[in-house]
Coordinates of C-alpha atoms in Angstrom, one line a residue:
X1 CA 116.6 116.9 57.2
X2 CA 112.8 118.1 57.6
X3 CA 112.0 119.3 61.5
X4 CA 109.7 116.1 60.9
X5 CA 112.6 113.8 60.5
X6 CA 114.8 115.3 63.2
X7 CA 112.1 114.3 66.0
X8 CA 111.7 111.1 63.9
X9 CA 115.1 110.4 64.8
X10 CA 115.0 111.9 68.0
X11 CA 112.4 109.4 69.1
X12 CA 114.0 106.8 67.9
X13 CA 117.3 107.9 69.4
X14 CA 115.7 107.7 72.8
X15 CA 113.7 103.9 72.0
X16 CA 117.5 103.2 71.6
X17 CA 118.5 104.2 75.0
X18 CA 115.5 102.6 76.8
X19 CA 116.0 99.6 74.8
X20 CA 119.8 98.8 75.2
X21 CA 121.2 96.7 72.7
X22 CA 123.3 93.0 74.0
X23 CA 125.6 91.3 71.7
X24 CA 124.9 87.6 72.5
X25 CA 122.9 85.5 74.8
X26 CA 125.1 86.8 77.9
X27 CA 128.9 86.5 79.1
X28 CA 128.0 82.3 79.4
X29 CA 131.4 80.8 78.0
X30 CA 129.4 77.0 77.3
X31 CA 132.5 76.0 75.6
X32 CA 134.6 74.3 78.4
X33 CA 136.0 71.7 76.9
X34 CA 135.9 69.9 73.1
X35 CA 133.5 66.9 74.0
X36 CA 131.6 69.4 76.3
X37 CA 131.6 71.5 73.1
X38 CA 130.8 68.7 70.4
X39 CA 127.8 67.5 72.7
X40 CA 126.0 71.5 73.3
X41 CA 127.0 71.1 77.1
X42 CA 124.2 69.0 77.6
X43 CA 126.4 65.7 78.8
X44 CA 125.4 66.4 82.2
X45 CA 124.5 63.2 83.1
X46 CA 126.7 60.8 81.6
X47 CA 130.6 61.4 82.4
X48 CA 132.8 61.3 78.9
X49 CA 136.0 62.4 80.5
X50 CA 137.1 64.3 83.7
X51 CA 135.2 68.2 81.7
X52 CA 131.7 67.0 83.6
X53 CA 133.4 69.0 86.0
X54 CA 132.4 71.9 84.0
X55 CA 128.4 70.4 83.8
X56 CA 127.5 67.9 86.8
X57 CA 130.4 67.4 89.2
X58 CA 128.1 64.7 91.6
X59 CA 128.7 62.5 87.6
X60 CA 132.5 62.1 87.9
X61 CA 131.1 59.0 90.4
X62 CA 131.1 57.0 86.7
X63 CA 134.7 57.2 86.3
X64 CA 136.3 54.5 87.1
X65 CA 140.3 55.6 87.4
X66 CA 141.9 58.7 87.8
X67 CA 141.3 61.0 84.6
X68 CA 142.8 64.0 83.3
X69 CA 141.2 65.8 80.4
X70 CA 142.6 69.0 78.6
X71 CA 141.6 71.1 75.5
X72 CA 142.2 74.8 73.8
X73 CA 139.7 76.4 71.9
X74 CA 140.1 79.3 69.1
X75 CA 136.9 81.3 69.3
X76 CA 136.0 84.3 66.9
X77 CA 133.1 86.4 67.1
X78 CA 132.1 88.3 64.2
X79 CA 130.4 91.5 64.3
X80 CA 128.8 94.1 61.4
X81 CA 127.6 97.5 63.2
X82 CA 124.6 99.8 61.2
X83 CA 124.4 102.5 63.8
X84 CA 122.9 105.6 62.9
X85 CA 124.3 105.9 59.6
X86 CA 127.9 104.6 61.3
X87 CA 129.0 101.8 59.7
X88 CA 131.8 99.0 60.9
X89 CA 132.7 95.5 61.3
X90 CA 135.5 94.1 64.0
X91 CA 136.1 90.2 64.3
X92 CA 138.0 89.8 67.8
X93 CA 139.4 86.0 68.2
X94 CA 140.8 84.3 71.3
X95 CA 142.1 81.4 72.3
X96 CA 141.1 79.8 75.7
X97 CA 142.6 76.8 77.6
X98 CA 140.9 74.5 80.2
X99 CA 141.7 71.2 82.2
X100 CA 139.8 68.8 84.5
X101 CA 141.4 66.0 86.8
X102 CA 139.4 63.3 88.6
X103 CA 140.5 61.0 90.6
X104 CA 138.6 58.2 92.5
X105 CA 139.1 57.8 96.6
X106 CA 138.7 55.1 99.0
X107 CA 135.2 54.3 99.2
X108 CA 132.6 56.3 97.2
X109 CA 134.0 59.2 97.5
X110 CA 135.3 61.6 94.7
X111 CA 137.1 64.2 93.6
X112 CA 138.3 66.4 91.7
X113 CA 139.9 69.8 90.4
X114 CA 138.8 72.0 87.4
X115 CA 139.9 75.2 85.2
X116 CA 137.9 77.0 82.5
X117 CA 136.6 79.8 81.3
X118 CA 133.0 79.8 82.4
X119 CA 132.8 84.2 81.5
X120 CA 133.8 86.1 78.4
X121 CA 132.8 88.5 76.1
X122 CA 135.9 90.9 73.5
X123 CA 133.7 93.9 72.4
X124 CA 134.1 96.4 70.7
X125 CA 131.6 99.5 69.6
X126 CA 132.6 102.0 66.9
X127 CA 132.3 105.7 66.7
X128 CA 128.7 107.0 66.9
X129 CA 127.3 110.6 65.4
X130 CA 124.2 111.7 66.3
X131 CA 123.0 114.3 64.0
X132 CA 126.6 115.3 63.2
X133 CA 127.4 115.2 66.7
X134 CA 129.4 111.9 68.2
X135 CA 127.8 110.4 71.2
X136 CA 129.8 106.9 71.5
X137 CA 133.6 107.4 71.4
X138 CA 135.0 104.2 70.0
X139 CA 135.8 101.6 72.8
X140 CA 136.8 97.8 73.5
X141 CA 135.7 96.2 76.8
X142 CA 137.0 92.5 77.4
X143 CA 135.9 90.4 80.5
X144 CA 137.1 87.3 80.5
X145 CA 136.8 84.7 84.1
X146 CA 138.7 81.4 84.9
X147 CA 137.0 79.2 87.6
X148 CA 139.7 77.7 89.5
X149 CA 137.1 75.2 91.0
X150 CA 137.9 71.8 93.5
X151 CA 134.6 69.2 93.8
X152 CA 134.3 66.6 95.9
X153 CA 131.0 64.2 95.4
X154 CA 129.5 60.8 96.9
X155 CA 127.8 57.4 95.6
X156 CA 125.0 55.9 97.5
X157 CA 124.1 53.1 95.1
X158 CA 122.8 54.6 91.9
X159 CA 122.5 58.3 93.3
X160 CA 125.7 60.4 93.9
X161 CA 125.7 64.5 95.0
X162 CA 128.4 66.3 94.2
X163 CA 129.8 70.4 95.7
X164 CA 132.1 72.6 94.3
X165 CA 133.9 75.7 95.5
X166 CA 135.1 78.1 92.9
X167 CA 137.9 80.5 93.0
X168 CA 136.9 83.2 90.1
X169 CA 139.8 85.1 88.8
X170 CA 138.5 87.7 86.9
X171 CA 141.4 89.2 83.4
X172 CA 140.0 93.0 82.3
X173 CA 140.7 95.2 79.6
X174 CA 139.1 98.5 78.4
X175 CA 140.3 100.3 75.1
X176 CA 138.1 103.4 74.9
X177 CA 139.1 106.3 72.8
X178 CA 139.0 110.1 74.6
X179 CA 139.5 113.4 72.4
X180 CA 139.5 116.8 73.1
X181 CA 140.3 119.9 70.9
X182 CA 141.8 117.9 67.8
X183 CA 143.2 115.6 69.0
X184 CA 142.2 111.8 70.1
X185 CA 144.2 108.7 71.9
X186 CA 143.3 105.3 73.1
X187 CA 143.2 105.1 77.2
X188 CA 143.5 101.4 78.4
X189 CA 142.6 100.0 81.8
X190 CA 143.5 96.6 82.3
X191 CA 143.8 94.7 85.6
X192 CA 142.4 91.4 87.7
X193 CA 140.0 91.0 90.2
X194 CA 138.5 87.4 91.9
X195 CA 135.6 86.7 93.7
X196 CA 134.3 83.5 95.4
X197 CA 131.2 81.5 94.1
X198 CA 130.3 77.5 94.3
X199 CA 127.7 74.7 93.4
X200 CA 125.8 72.0 94.5
X201 CA 125.1 68.8 92.0
X202 CA 123.0 65.1 92.1
X203 CA 123.1 62.3 89.6
X204 CA 120.2 60.1 89.7
X205 CA 121.0 56.7 87.1
X206 CA 117.5 55.7 87.5
X207 CA 118.2 52.2 85.2
X208 CA 120.3 51.1 82.7
X209 CA 118.4 53.2 80.0
X210 CA 117.8 56.5 81.7
X211 CA 120.0 58.9 83.9
X212 CA 119.2 62.3 85.0
X213 CA 121.1 65.4 87.0
X214 CA 121.0 68.7 88.2
X215 CA 123.8 71.4 88.8
X216 CA 122.6 75.0 90.7
X217 CA 125.5 77.4 90.6
X218 CA 125.5 80.5 93.0
X219 CA 125.1 84.0 92.0
X220 CA 128.5 86.5 92.8
X221 CA 129.5 89.6 93.0
X222 CA 133.0 90.7 93.3
X223 CA 135.8 93.7 91.7
X224 CA 138.0 96.8 92.2
X225 CA 138.3 100.3 91.8
X226 CA 138.2 99.9 87.9
X227 CA 134.9 96.8 87.1
X228 CA 132.5 95.2 89.1
X229 CA 131.3 91.5 87.9
X230 CA 127.7 90.6 89.0
X231 CA 127.1 87.3 87.6
X232 CA 124.4 84.8 88.2
X233 CA 123.3 82.0 89.5
X234 CA 122.7 79.1 87.0
X235 CA 120.2 76.3 87.9
X236 CA 120.7 73.3 84.6
X237 CA 119.0 70.3 84.5
X238 CA 120.1 67.2 82.4
X239 CA 119.3 63.6 81.2
X240 CA 120.5 61.2 78.8
X241 CA 118.9 58.1 76.8
X242 CA 120.9 55.2 75.6
X243 CA 119.1 54.5 72.9
X244 CA 121.2 51.4 72.4
X245 CA 124.9 50.5 73.6
X246 CA 126.6 52.5 71.5
X247 CA 124.3 55.6 70.9
X248 CA 123.1 58.5 73.8
X249 CA 121.0 61.1 73.4
X250 CA 121.8 63.4 75.8
X251 CA 119.6 67.2 76.7
X252 CA 120.1 69.5 79.3
X253 CA 117.6 73.1 80.6
X254 CA 118.9 76.0 81.8
X255 CA 118.1 78.9 83.5
X256 CA 120.9 81.8 84.0
X257 CA 119.5 84.7 86.2
X258 CA 120.9 87.7 84.0
X259 CA 117.9 90.3 85.3
X260 CA 119.8 93.4 86.5
X261 CA 123.5 91.4 86.5
X262 CA 126.3 91.4 84.5
X263 CA 129.4 93.7 84.3
X264 CA 130.1 97.2 84.8
X265 CA 133.2 99.5 83.6
X266 CA 133.6 102.4 86.4
X267 CA 135.4 104.4 83.3
X268 CA 133.3 103.6 80.9
X269 CA 129.7 104.2 79.8
X270 CA 128.0 101.3 78.3
X271 CA 125.5 103.2 76.4
X272 CA 124.2 99.9 74.8
X273 CA 124.0 97.1 77.5
X274 CA 125.9 95.0 76.1
X275 CA 127.7 94.0 79.6
X276 CA 124.3 93.7 81.4
X277 CA 121.1 92.3 81.5
X278 CA 118.4 93.4 80.9
X279 CA 116.0 89.6 81.9
X280 CA 117.1 86.0 82.7
X281 CA 117.7 83.9 80.0
X282 CA 116.7 80.2 79.3
X283 CA 118.9 77.6 77.5
X284 CA 117.8 74.2 76.0
X285 CA 120.3 71.8 74.3
X286 CA 119.9 68.5 72.6
X287 CA 122.9 66.5 71.3
X288 CA 123.8 62.9 70.6
X289 CA 126.4 60.4 70.5
X290 CA 127.6 57.6 68.2
X291 CA 130.3 55.0 69.2
X292 CA 132.1 53.0 66.8
X293 CA 134.7 51.0 67.5
X294 CA 137.4 53.1 68.5
X295 CA 136.0 56.1 67.1
X296 CA 133.0 58.2 68.4
X297 CA 130.6 60.7 66.7
X298 CA 129.3 63.6 68.3
X299 CA 126.6 66.5 67.1
X300 CA 124.3 68.9 68.7
X301 CA 122.7 72.6 69.0
X302 CA 121.5 74.6 71.7
X303 CA 119.1 77.9 71.9
X304 CA 119.5 80.2 74.2
X305 CA 117.4 83.4 75.2
X306 CA 119.0 86.6 74.6
X307 CA 119.2 88.7 78.0
X308 CA 119.2 92.0 76.3
X309 CA 115.2 94.0 76.1
X310 CA 115.4 93.0 72.1
X311 CA 115.3 89.6 72.8
X312 CA 115.3 86.7 70.6
X313 CA 117.2 83.6 70.4
X314 CA 120.8 82.7 70.0
X315 CA 121.4 79.4 67.7
X316 CA 124.2 77.3 67.7
X317 CA 125.4 74.1 65.6
X318 CA 128.2 72.0 67.1
X319 CA 130.0 69.1 65.3
X320 CA 133.3 66.9 66.7
X321 CA 134.4 63.0 66.6
X322 CA 136.6 61.6 69.6
X323 CA 139.5 58.9 68.8
X324 CA 140.6 55.9 70.7
X325 CA 144.4 56.1 70.5
X326 CA 144.8 53.3 72.7
X327 CA 142.9 52.3 76.3
X328 CA 144.3 55.2 78.2
X329 CA 144.3 57.8 75.4
X330 CA 141.4 59.6 73.7
X331 CA 142.2 62.7 71.6
X332 CA 138.9 65.6 70.7
X333 CA 138.4 67.7 67.5
X334 CA 135.2 70.0 67.6
X335 CA 133.5 72.8 65.2
X336 CA 130.7 75.5 65.8
X337 CA 129.2 77.8 64.8
X338 CA 126.8 80.4 66.5
X339 CA 124.2 82.6 64.7
X340 CA 123.3 85.5 67.2
X341 CA 120.0 87.1 67.0
X342 CA 119.8 90.2 65.3
X343 CA 119.2 93.9 66.9
X344 CA 117.6 96.2 64.7
X345 CA 115.4 99.4 65.3
X346 CA 114.2 101.7 62.4
X347 CA 114.5 104.9 63.3
X348 CA 112.7 107.1 60.6
X349 CA 112.1 106.9 56.8
X350 CA 115.1 107.2 55.5
X351 CA 116.0 104.1 56.8
X352 CA 118.3 105.1 59.5
X353 CA 118.3 102.6 62.1
X354 CA 120.6 100.9 64.7
X355 CA 121.5 96.8 63.1
X356 CA 123.7 94.9 64.6
X357 CA 124.8 91.3 63.5
X358 CA 127.0 88.8 65.2
X359 CA 128.4 85.4 64.4
X360 CA 130.6 83.4 66.2
X361 CA 133.2 80.1 65.3
X362 CA 135.5 78.2 67.0
X363 CA 137.5 75.1 66.2
X364 CA 138.5 73.1 69.9
X365 CA 141.6 70.3 70.3
X366 CA 141.6 68.2 73.5
X367 CA 142.4 64.7 74.8
X368 CA 141.9 62.3 77.8
X369 CA 144.4 60.3 80.1
X370 CA 143.0 57.9 82.1
X371 CA 145.5 56.2 84.3

């Protein structure tokens, strides 16, 4: 390798350090339930089932009876790396359960309880060498935050307001290769920690065909000696248009304030900024639901801005259906695919590069029971 090529690679590596690559939009996990997943979580203005608590809790006042919704989502992310000549591929899959309960009280008061994952990641990075010298050892990070969130809502005519208290339970894993002399082993760190957050929401049924809602989720900051969670505030607005009696169109716009926030491990140098945001993320999602007898057909798409300095957009597609087994029981099935923004930088004429591509897949099963 010539001196010029070495200088080019060094400059490219410097650019890489200044422009960390992130694998996704951030750590937000939008697949809170089977129905929300099929509708791209754009349905906050219309209560399909009790999982409305994950989008706009104030909209639970649309439910006329005690409602329980439960779901489990199998979520898989495939990652292909080509970093400075190091090539690797990883595939991680995790089952993610969720449960929701909404109960109308006397007069215009409603209460709800939700348990679901709002923040999740499972990322592996291979051994990477620069000029034959290892500068990053293989590591796996898996921070997952589960929210246990009681909510209360009050309805005044066509307007509802809601308040949520959120207890966040975080389970984390760090597997990092350590090498001394000619021996390498993997050190594993596991644990859990917890913190608090909350949310305010409002819903307005403007007329027979238009419903609007908004939710603001507060930021949270908690951790222990191994990890620190610095999670952003999220503001979302929702709108549902009833095109016909059986056809609904849902839309949402969200802003997640990730700039300078994220997850930090005490014993892991996040060289590529996989768990840290360098910009806020805007999200737009749209979806439709069409009801035919006891069946409901659902589909949607969303576009998220990546939070890393490379930018780009992550696109997700969803398709699902629901079947009313009886007046009380509904079964849901949803599948979705995600195409994350490619992270690419060419370093020298010999095609030395940084190239990371992620794709996600998932399937979700759910049921709703109305008492």
